[in-house]
Coordinates of C-alpha atoms in Angstrom, one line a residue:
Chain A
X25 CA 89.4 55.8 144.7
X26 CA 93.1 54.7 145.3
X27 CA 94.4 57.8 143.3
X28 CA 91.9 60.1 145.6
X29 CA 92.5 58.0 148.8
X30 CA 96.6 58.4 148.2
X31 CA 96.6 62.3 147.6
X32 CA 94.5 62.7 150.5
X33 CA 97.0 61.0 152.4
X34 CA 99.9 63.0 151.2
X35 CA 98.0 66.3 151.8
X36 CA 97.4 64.6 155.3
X37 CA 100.9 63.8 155.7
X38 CA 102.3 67.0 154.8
X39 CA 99.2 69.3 157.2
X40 CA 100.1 66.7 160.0
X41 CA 104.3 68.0 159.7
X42 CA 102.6 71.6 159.4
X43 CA 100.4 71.2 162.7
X44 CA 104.0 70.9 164.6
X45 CA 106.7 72.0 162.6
X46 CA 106.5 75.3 160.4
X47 CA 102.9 76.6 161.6
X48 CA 102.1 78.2 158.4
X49 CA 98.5 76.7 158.9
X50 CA 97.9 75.3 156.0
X51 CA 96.5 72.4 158.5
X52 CA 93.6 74.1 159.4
X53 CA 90.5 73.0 158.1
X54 CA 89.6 76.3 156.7
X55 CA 92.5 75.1 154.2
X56 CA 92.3 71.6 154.2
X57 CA 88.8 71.7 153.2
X58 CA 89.1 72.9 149.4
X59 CA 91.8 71.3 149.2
X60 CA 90.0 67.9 149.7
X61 CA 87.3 69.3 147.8
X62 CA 90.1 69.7 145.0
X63 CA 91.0 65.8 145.2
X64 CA 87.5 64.9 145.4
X65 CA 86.4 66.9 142.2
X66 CA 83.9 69.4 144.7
X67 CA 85.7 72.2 145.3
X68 CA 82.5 74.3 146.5
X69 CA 81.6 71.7 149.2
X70 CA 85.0 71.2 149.7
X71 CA 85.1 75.3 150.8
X72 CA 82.0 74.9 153.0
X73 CA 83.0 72.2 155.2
X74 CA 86.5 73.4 155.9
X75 CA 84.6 76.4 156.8
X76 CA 81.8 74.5 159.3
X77 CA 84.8 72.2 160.8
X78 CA 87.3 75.8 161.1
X79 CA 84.3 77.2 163.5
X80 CA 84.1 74.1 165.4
X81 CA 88.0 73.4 166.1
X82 CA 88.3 77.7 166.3
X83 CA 88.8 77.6 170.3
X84 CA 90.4 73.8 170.2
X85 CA 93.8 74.5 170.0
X86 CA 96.8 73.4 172.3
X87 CA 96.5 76.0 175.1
X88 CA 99.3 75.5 177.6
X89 CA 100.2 72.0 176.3
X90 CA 96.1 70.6 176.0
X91 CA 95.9 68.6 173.6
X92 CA 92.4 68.5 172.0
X93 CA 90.7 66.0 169.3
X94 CA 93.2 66.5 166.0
X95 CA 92.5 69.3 164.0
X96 CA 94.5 67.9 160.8
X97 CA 92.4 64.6 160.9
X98 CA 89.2 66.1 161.5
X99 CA 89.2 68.7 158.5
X100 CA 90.6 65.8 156.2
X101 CA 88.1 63.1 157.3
X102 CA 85.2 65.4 158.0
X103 CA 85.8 67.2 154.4
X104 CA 85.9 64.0 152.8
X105 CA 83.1 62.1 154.1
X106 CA 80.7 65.4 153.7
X107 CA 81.5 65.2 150.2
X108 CA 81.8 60.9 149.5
X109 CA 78.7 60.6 151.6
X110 CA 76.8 63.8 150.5
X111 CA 75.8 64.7 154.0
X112 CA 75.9 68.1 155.1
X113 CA 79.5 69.4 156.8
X114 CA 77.9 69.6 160.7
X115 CA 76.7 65.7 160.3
X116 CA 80.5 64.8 159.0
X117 CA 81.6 66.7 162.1
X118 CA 80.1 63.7 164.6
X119 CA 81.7 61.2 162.2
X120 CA 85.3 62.8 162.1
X121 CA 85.5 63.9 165.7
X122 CA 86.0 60.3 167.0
X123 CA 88.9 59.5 164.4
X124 CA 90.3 62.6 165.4
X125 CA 90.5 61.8 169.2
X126 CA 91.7 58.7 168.0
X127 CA 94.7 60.6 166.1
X128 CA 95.1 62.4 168.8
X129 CA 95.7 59.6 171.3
X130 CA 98.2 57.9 169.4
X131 CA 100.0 61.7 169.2
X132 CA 100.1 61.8 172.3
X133 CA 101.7 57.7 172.8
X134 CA 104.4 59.1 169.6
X135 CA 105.6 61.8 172.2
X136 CA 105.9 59.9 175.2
X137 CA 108.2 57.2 173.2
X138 CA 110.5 59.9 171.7
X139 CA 111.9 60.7 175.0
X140 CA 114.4 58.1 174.8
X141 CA 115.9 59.6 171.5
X142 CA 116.8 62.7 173.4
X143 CA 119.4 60.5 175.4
X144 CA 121.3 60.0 172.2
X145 CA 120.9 63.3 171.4
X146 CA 122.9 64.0 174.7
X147 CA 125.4 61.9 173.6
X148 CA 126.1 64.0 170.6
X149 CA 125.8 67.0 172.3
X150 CA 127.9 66.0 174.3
X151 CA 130.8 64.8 172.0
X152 CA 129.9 68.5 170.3
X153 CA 128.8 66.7 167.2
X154 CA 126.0 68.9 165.7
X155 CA 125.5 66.7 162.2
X156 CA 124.2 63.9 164.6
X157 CA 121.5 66.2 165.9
X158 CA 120.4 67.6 163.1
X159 CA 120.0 64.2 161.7
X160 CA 118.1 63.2 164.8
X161 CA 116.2 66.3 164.9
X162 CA 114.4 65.1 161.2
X163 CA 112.9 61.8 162.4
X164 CA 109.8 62.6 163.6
X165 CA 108.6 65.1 161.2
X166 CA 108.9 62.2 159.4
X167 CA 107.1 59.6 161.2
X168 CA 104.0 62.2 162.2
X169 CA 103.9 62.4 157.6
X170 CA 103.5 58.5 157.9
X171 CA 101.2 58.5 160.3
X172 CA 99.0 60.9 159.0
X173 CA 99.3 59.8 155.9
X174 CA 98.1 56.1 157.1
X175 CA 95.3 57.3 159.5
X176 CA 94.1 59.6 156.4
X177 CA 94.5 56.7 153.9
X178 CA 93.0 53.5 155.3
X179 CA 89.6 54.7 156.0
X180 CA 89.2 56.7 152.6
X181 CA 90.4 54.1 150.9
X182 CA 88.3 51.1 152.9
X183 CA 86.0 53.3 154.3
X184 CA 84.4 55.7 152.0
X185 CA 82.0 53.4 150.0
X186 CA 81.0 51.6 153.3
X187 CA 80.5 55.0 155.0
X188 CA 78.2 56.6 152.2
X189 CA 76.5 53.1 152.5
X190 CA 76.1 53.2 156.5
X191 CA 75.2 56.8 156.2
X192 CA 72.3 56.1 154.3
X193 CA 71.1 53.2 156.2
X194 CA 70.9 56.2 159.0
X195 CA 67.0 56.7 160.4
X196 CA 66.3 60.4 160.1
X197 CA 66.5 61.4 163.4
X198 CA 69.9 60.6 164.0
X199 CA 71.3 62.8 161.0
X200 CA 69.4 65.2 161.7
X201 CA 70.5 65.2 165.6
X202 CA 74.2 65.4 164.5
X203 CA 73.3 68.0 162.0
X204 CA 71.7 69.9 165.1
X205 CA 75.1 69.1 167.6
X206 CA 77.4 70.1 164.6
X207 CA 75.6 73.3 164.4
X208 CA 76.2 73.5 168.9
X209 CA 79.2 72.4 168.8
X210 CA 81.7 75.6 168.8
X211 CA 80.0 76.8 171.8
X212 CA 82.6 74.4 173.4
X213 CA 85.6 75.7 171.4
X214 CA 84.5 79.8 172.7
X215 CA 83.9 78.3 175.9
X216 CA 87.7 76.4 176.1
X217 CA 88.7 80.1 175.1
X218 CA 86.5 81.7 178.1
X219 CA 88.0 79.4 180.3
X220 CA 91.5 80.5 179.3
X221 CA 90.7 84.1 178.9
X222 CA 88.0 84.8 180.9
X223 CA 88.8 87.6 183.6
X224 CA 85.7 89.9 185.2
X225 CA 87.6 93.2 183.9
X226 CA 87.1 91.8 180.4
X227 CA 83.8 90.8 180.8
X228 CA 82.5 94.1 179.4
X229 CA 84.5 93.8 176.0
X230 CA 82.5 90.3 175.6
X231 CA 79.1 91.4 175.9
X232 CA 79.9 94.3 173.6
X233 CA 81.1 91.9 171.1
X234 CA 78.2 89.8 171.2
X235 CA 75.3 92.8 171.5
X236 CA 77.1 93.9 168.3
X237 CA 76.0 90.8 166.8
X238 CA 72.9 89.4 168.3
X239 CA 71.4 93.1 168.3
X240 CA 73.4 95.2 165.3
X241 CA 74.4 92.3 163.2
X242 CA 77.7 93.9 162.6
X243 CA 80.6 91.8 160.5
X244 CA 83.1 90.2 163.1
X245 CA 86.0 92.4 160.8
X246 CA 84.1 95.7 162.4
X247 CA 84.5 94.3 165.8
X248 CA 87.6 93.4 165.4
X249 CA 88.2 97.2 164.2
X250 CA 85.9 98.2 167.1
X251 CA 88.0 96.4 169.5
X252 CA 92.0 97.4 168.4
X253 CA 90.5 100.6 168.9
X254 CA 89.5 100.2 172.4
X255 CA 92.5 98.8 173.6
X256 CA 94.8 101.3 172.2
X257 CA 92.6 103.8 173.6
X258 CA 92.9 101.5 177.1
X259 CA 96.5 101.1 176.6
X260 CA 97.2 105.3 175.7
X261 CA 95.3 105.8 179.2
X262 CA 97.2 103.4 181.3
X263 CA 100.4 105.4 180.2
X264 CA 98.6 108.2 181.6
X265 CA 97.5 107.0 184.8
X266 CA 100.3 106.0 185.7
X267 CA 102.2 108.0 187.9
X268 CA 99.3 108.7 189.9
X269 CA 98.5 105.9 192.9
X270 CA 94.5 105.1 192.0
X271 CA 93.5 102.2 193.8
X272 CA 91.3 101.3 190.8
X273 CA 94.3 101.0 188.3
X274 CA 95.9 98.9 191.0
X275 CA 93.9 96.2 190.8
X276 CA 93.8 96.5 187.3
X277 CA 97.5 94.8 187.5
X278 CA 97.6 92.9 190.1
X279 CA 94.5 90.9 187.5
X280 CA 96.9 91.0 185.1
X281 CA 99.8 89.3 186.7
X282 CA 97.2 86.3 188.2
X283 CA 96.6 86.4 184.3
X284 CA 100.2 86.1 183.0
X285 CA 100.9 83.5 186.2
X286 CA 97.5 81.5 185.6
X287 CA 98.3 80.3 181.6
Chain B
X9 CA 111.7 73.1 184.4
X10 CA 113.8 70.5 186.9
X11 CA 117.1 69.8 185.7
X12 CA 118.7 67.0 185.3
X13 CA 121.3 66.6 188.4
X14 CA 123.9 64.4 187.1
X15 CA 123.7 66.6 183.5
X16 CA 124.4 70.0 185.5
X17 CA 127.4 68.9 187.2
X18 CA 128.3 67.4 183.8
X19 CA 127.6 71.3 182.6
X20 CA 130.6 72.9 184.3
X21 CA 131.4 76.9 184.0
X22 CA 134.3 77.1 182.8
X23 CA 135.1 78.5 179.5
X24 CA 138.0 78.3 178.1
X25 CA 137.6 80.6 175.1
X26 CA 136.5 83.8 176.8
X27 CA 136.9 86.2 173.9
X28 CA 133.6 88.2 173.0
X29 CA 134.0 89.3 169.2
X30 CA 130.4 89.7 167.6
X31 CA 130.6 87.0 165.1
X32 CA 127.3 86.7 164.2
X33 CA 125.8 88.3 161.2
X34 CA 121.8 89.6 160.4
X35 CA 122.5 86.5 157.6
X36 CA 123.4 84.2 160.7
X37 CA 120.6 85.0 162.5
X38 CA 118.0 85.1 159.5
X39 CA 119.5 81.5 159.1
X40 CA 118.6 80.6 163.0
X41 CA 115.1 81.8 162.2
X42 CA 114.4 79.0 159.8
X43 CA 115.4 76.5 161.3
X44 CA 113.3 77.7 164.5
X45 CA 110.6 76.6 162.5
X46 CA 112.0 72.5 163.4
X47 CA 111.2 74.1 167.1
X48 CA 109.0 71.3 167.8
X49 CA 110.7 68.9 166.0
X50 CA 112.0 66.5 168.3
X51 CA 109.0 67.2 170.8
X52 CA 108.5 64.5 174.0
X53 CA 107.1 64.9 177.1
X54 CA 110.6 64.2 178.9
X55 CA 112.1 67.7 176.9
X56 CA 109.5 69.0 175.3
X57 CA 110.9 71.4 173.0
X58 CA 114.6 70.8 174.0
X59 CA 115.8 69.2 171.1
X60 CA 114.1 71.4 168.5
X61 CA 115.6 74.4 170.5
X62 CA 119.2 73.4 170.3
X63 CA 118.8 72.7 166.4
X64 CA 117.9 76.0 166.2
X65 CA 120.5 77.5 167.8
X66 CA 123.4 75.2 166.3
X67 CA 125.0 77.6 163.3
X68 CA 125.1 80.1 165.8
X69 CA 126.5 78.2 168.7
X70 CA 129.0 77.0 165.8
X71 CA 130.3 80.1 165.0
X72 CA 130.5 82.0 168.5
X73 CA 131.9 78.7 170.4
X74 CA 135.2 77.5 167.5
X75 CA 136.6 75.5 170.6
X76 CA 135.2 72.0 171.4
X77 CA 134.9 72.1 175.1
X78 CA 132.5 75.5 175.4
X79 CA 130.5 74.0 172.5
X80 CA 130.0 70.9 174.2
X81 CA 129.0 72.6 177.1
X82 CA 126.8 74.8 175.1
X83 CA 124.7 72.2 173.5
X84 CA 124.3 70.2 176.6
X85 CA 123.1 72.6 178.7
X86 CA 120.1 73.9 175.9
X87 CA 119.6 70.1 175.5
X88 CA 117.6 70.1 178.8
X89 CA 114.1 71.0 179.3
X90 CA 112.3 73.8 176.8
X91 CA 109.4 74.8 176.2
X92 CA 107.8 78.2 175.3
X93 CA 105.2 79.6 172.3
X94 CA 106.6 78.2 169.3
X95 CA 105.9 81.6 167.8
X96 CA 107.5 83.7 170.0
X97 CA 110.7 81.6 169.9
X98 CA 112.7 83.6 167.9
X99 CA 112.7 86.4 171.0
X100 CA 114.2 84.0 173.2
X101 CA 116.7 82.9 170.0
X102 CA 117.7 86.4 169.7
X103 CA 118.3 87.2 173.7
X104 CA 120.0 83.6 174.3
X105 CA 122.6 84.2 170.9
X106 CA 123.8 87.8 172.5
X107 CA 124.9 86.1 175.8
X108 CA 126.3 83.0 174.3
X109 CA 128.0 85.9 171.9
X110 CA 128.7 87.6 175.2
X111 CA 130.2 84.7 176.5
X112 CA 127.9 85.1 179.5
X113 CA 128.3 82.6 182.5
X114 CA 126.2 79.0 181.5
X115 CA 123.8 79.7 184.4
X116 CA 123.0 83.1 183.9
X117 CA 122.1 81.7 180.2
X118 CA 120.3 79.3 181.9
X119 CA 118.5 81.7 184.2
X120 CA 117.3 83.3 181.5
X121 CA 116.3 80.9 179.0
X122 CA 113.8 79.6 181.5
X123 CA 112.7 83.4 182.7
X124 CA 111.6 84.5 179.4
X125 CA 109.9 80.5 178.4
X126 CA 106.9 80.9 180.9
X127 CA 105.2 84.5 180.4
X128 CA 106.3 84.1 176.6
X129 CA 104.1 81.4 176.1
X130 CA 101.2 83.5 178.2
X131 CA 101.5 86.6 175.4
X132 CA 101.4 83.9 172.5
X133 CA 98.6 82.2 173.5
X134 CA 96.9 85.5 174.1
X135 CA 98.2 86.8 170.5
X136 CA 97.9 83.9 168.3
X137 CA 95.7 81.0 169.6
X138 CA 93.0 83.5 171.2
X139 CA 93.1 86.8 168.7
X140 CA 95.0 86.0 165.4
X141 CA 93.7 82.9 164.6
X142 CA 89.8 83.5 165.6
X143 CA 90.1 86.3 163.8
X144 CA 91.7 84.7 160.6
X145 CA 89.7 82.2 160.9
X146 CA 86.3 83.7 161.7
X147 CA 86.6 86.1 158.5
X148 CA 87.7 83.4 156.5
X149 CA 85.1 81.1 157.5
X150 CA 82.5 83.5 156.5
X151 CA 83.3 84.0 153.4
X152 CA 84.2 80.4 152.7
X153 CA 80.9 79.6 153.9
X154 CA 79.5 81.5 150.9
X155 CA 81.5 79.3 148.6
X156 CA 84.2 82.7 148.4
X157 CA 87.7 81.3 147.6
X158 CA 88.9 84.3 148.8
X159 CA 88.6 82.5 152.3
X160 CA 91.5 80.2 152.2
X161 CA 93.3 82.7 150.8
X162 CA 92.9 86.0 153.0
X163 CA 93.6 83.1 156.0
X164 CA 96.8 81.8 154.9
X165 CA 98.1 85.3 153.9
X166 CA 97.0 87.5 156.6
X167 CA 97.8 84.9 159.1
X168 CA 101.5 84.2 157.8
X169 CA 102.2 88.0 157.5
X170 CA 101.9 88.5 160.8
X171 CA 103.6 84.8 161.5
X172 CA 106.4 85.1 159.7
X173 CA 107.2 89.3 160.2
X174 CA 106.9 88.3 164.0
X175 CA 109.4 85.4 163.7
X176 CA 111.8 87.7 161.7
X177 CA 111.4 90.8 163.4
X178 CA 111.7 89.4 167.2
X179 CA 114.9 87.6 166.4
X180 CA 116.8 90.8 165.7
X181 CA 114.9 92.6 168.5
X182 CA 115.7 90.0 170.8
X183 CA 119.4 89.6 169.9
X184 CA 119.6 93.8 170.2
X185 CA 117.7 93.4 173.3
X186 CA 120.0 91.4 175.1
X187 CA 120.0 91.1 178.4
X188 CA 117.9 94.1 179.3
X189 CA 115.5 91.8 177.8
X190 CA 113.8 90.4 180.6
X191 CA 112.8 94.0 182.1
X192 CA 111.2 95.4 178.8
X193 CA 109.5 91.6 179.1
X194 CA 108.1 92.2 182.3
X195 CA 107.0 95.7 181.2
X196 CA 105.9 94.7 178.4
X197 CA 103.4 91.5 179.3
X198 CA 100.8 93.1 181.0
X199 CA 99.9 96.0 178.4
X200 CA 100.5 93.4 175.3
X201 CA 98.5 91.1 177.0
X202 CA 95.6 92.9 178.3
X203 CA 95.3 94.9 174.8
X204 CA 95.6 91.2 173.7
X205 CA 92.7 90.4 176.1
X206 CA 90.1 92.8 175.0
X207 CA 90.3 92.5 171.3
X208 CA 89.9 88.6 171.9
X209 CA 86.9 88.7 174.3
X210 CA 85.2 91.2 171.4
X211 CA 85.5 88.8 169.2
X212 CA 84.6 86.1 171.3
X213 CA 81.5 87.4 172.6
X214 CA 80.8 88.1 168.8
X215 CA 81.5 84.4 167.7
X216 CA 79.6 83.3 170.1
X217 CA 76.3 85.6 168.8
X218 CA 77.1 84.9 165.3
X219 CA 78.7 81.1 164.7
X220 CA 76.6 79.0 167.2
X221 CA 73.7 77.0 166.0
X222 CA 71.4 76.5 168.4
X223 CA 67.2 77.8 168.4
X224 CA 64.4 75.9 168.6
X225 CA 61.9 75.1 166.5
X226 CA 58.5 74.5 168.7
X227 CA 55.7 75.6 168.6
X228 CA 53.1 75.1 171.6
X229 CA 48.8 76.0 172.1
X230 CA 48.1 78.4 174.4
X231 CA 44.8 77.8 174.4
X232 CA 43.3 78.7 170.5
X233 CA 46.8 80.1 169.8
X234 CA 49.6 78.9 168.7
X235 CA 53.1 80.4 170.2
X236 CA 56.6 80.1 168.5
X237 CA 58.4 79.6 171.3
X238 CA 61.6 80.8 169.0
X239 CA 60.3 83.5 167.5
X240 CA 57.8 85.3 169.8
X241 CA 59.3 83.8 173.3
X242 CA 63.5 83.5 173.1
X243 CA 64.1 86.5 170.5
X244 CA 62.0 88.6 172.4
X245 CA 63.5 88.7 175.4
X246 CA 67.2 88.4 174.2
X247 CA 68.5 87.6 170.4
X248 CA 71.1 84.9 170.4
X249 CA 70.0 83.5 174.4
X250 CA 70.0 80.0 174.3
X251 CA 73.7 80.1 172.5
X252 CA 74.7 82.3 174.8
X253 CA 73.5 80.3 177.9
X254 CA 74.7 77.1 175.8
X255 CA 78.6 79.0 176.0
X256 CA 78.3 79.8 179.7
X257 CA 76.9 75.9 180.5
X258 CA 80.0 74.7 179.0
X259 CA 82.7 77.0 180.6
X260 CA 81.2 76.5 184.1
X261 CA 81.4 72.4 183.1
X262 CA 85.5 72.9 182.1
X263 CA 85.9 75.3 185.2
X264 CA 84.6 72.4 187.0
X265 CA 86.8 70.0 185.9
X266 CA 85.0 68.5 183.1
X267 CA 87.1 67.4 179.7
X268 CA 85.9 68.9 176.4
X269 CA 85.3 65.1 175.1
X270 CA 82.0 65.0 177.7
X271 CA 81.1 68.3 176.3
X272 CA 80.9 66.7 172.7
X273 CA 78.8 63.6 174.4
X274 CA 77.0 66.2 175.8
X275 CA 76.2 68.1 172.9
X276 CA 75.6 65.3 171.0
X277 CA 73.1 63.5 173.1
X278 CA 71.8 67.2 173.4
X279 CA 71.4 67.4 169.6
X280 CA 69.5 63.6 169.7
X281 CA 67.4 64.4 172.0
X282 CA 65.9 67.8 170.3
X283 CA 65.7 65.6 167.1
X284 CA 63.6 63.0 168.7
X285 CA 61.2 65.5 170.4
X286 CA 61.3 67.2 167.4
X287 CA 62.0 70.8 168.9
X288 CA 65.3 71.4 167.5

């Protein structure tokens, strides 16, 4: 388990670097998961649960500076414990979302103590001396791969055995109540979207999307498809309304800019 | 967005090298473009993205300001307070890099460093966070859920195409832009983001039919007969209802103040108590 326990802590390290710095994504538990799955020698699994933690962390992301529970740490631990414990991916959700609030917390505390580093980053910058912020400007990248590498290790590494063994001490109805909140739990991620997004005008384009679903069963790619196609046909026509004064289309803006001002 | 008082007397105007040769090359900018990736690098609550933005900048700032005094000035004035979409960042790279070329006054730099950071980070939220990645994400997660390894895959390419082409692309954009940048912007915003707006509701309103979990399984007498509630009750008068009315429970809850963490309590005692009663 230390070999196991150690890789998953590099992969950790280096998703927890990617969450902030470089974005190519390869933190998201869609990712994360067969990766894990990898380490731990079920790839399959592995591929499931990414995919059941990717749905419930699609609408957490860090809107205007939010920070929710920690995407990196949730995919890793959630992964891993569906596959140590052999529990289905929505019943590892309840287990990893309370490491990854934890994560998150401490994120948050690594943030608030970096301020002072920016005051000798002034000092550089103020004696024009660029090496010394670049140099300063690699610290924490580093310190975010040690600490996701050591929230990621410890409770693999101490944890896993104990975990599968707690698991299955579990009475019934409590699995199978996570199992059941796992399964609820991204209507809180599209709601956190609706809250960003959500504007009356738009409300049509919603319930299309979702009759296309609940009533046609169409693939989301088609209403994706569906919908590019709506708005270029929206955006064609605004070009065309424009010169005239229409009340209607008036509104229409002045929505938009409460949008723009309101994120 | 306050500044510091004692830094901007600190930040004078003056420039003592006031010649405007382009000196930066499409290689120079490329350059500036990887190293925007370190945007968030130095991230704190005091700065935000302050720090990370003035590494990215450096090899530029290097090249346009050879004497000591305006590059002082340079780096101490993009020191202060930053923060925008950190993948949009490249546009602001782009427009900031043909002033400081220009040898524009400090605040008009200033000015409109901190007039493109705000709406910026609307349109990227709108584009990445609420269309690209449920998108990505949602296709991938379908397949992946089917034990496809295509699903990584397609999400890590088809996201980074447009990541990466968008970081590339805007940086020259931007730096051609210039400072009739901030008009196309405010053109621009409203159209990217309402297009923006309905593709991501679509989809929304789809995820929400397809990707939540929640029926019942309860089955009551009436009288000698026995009614699925589910099957004969719910689906009959609308397919996909109780995750529907689930969604709009928890956005009036966050319109109302409440954190996402007591919608997970929520949901989770909700999930306990169907199990006990044995309806869910």
């Amino acid at each position: 388990m230390f070999v196991q326990a150690l890789l998953i802590g590099l992969w950790a390290g280096l998703a927890g670097i990617d969450q902030f710095n470089g974005l190519t994504h390869i933190h998201r538990p869609i990712v994360t998961g067969p990766v894990i799955g990898l380490i731990l020698g079920d790839f399959t699994l592995g591929l499931m649960a990414g995919a059941t933690l990717e749905l419930v962390w699609a609408g957490m992301v860090p809107l205007a500076g939010a920070q929710p529970p920690n995407v990196v740490i949730g995919g890793v631990i959630g992964t891993a414990f569906a596959i140590i414990t052999g529990q289905d991916p929505a019943v590892a959700v309840g287990i990893a979302v309370p490491f990854a609030v934890a994560a998150q917390a401490s994120i948050t505390l690594i943030f608030t103590a970096f301020a002072p580093v920016m005051h000798k980053m002034d000092v550089h910058a103020k004696n024009a001396n660029t090496k010394g912020i670049d140099h300063l400007t690699y610290i924490q990248p580093i310190l975010l791969f040690g600490f996701f590498f050591i929230i990621a290790f410890l409770p693999i590494f101490f944890g896993a055995e104990q975990a599968a063994e707690i698991v299955s001490l579990l009475p019934e109805w409590l699995i199978n109540g996570l199992s059941v909140a796992g399964g609820i739990m991204p209507a809180i991620g599209f709601a956190m979207l609706l809250n960003i997004m959500f504007k009356w005008v738009y409300a049509p384009f919603f319930a299309i999307g979702f009759v296309a679903v609940a009533y046609a069963g169409l693939p989301i790619l088609a209403i994706a498809i569906v919908g590019v196609a709506i708005a270029a046909y929206d955006y064609f026509i605004q070009d065309n309304v424009k010169p005239e004064p229409v009340t209607n289309t008036q509104t229409t803006i002045d929505d938009e800019e409460d949008f723009s001002d309101g994120i | 967005m306050e500044y510091n008082n004692q830094n901007e007397e600190v930040i004078s105007n003056e420039i003592q090298d006031p010649s405007t040769e382009k000196v930066l090359t499409k290689k120079d900018l490329n350059k500036m473009v990887w190293r925007s990736l370190l945007l968030q690098s130095s991230f704190n609550y005091e700065r935000m993205q302050g720090g990370g933005w003035t590494y990215s900048l450096i090899p530029g700032l290097k090249k346009i300001h050879t004497n000591d005094h305006d590059l002082s000035n340079a780096l101490q004035d993009h020191m202060q307070f930053f923060n925008t979409h950190p993948f949009l960042i490249t546009f602001v790279q782009g427009v900031i890099l043909a002033m400081e070329e220009n040898k524009e006054k400090r605040e008009t730099i200033r000015g409109i460093k901190v007039a493109l950071m705000g709406p910026l980070g609307g349109i990227g939220d709108a584009l990445f966070w609420l269309t690209l990645l449920p998108i990505t994400g949602g296709i991938a997660a379908s397949l992946s859920a089917e034990g496809n390894v295509a699903g990584p895959i397609i999400f890590l390419v088809a996201f980074n195409l447009v990541h990466f082409f968008l970081r590339f692309f805007l940086m020259h954009y931007g730096y051609g832009m210039g400072t009739r940048a901030i008009t196309v912007l405010k053109e621009g915003t409203k159209k990217v983001s309402r297009a923006a707006s309905i593709v991501g509701m679509m989809v929304v309103g789809a995820l929400v039919a397809s990707y939540i979990n929640l029926s019942l399984n309860w089955t009551i007498q009436a009288g000698e007969i026995p009614v699925d509630i589910q099957g004969e009750v719910i689906d009959a008068i609308m397919p996909g209802l109780l995750p529907l009315l689930y969604t709009m429970l928890c956005y009036w809850l966050l319109k109302k103040g409440r954190s996402p963490l007591t919608l997970i309590g929520m949901t989770i005692v909700l999930g306990l108590a169907g199990s006990i009663l044995g309806v869910m």
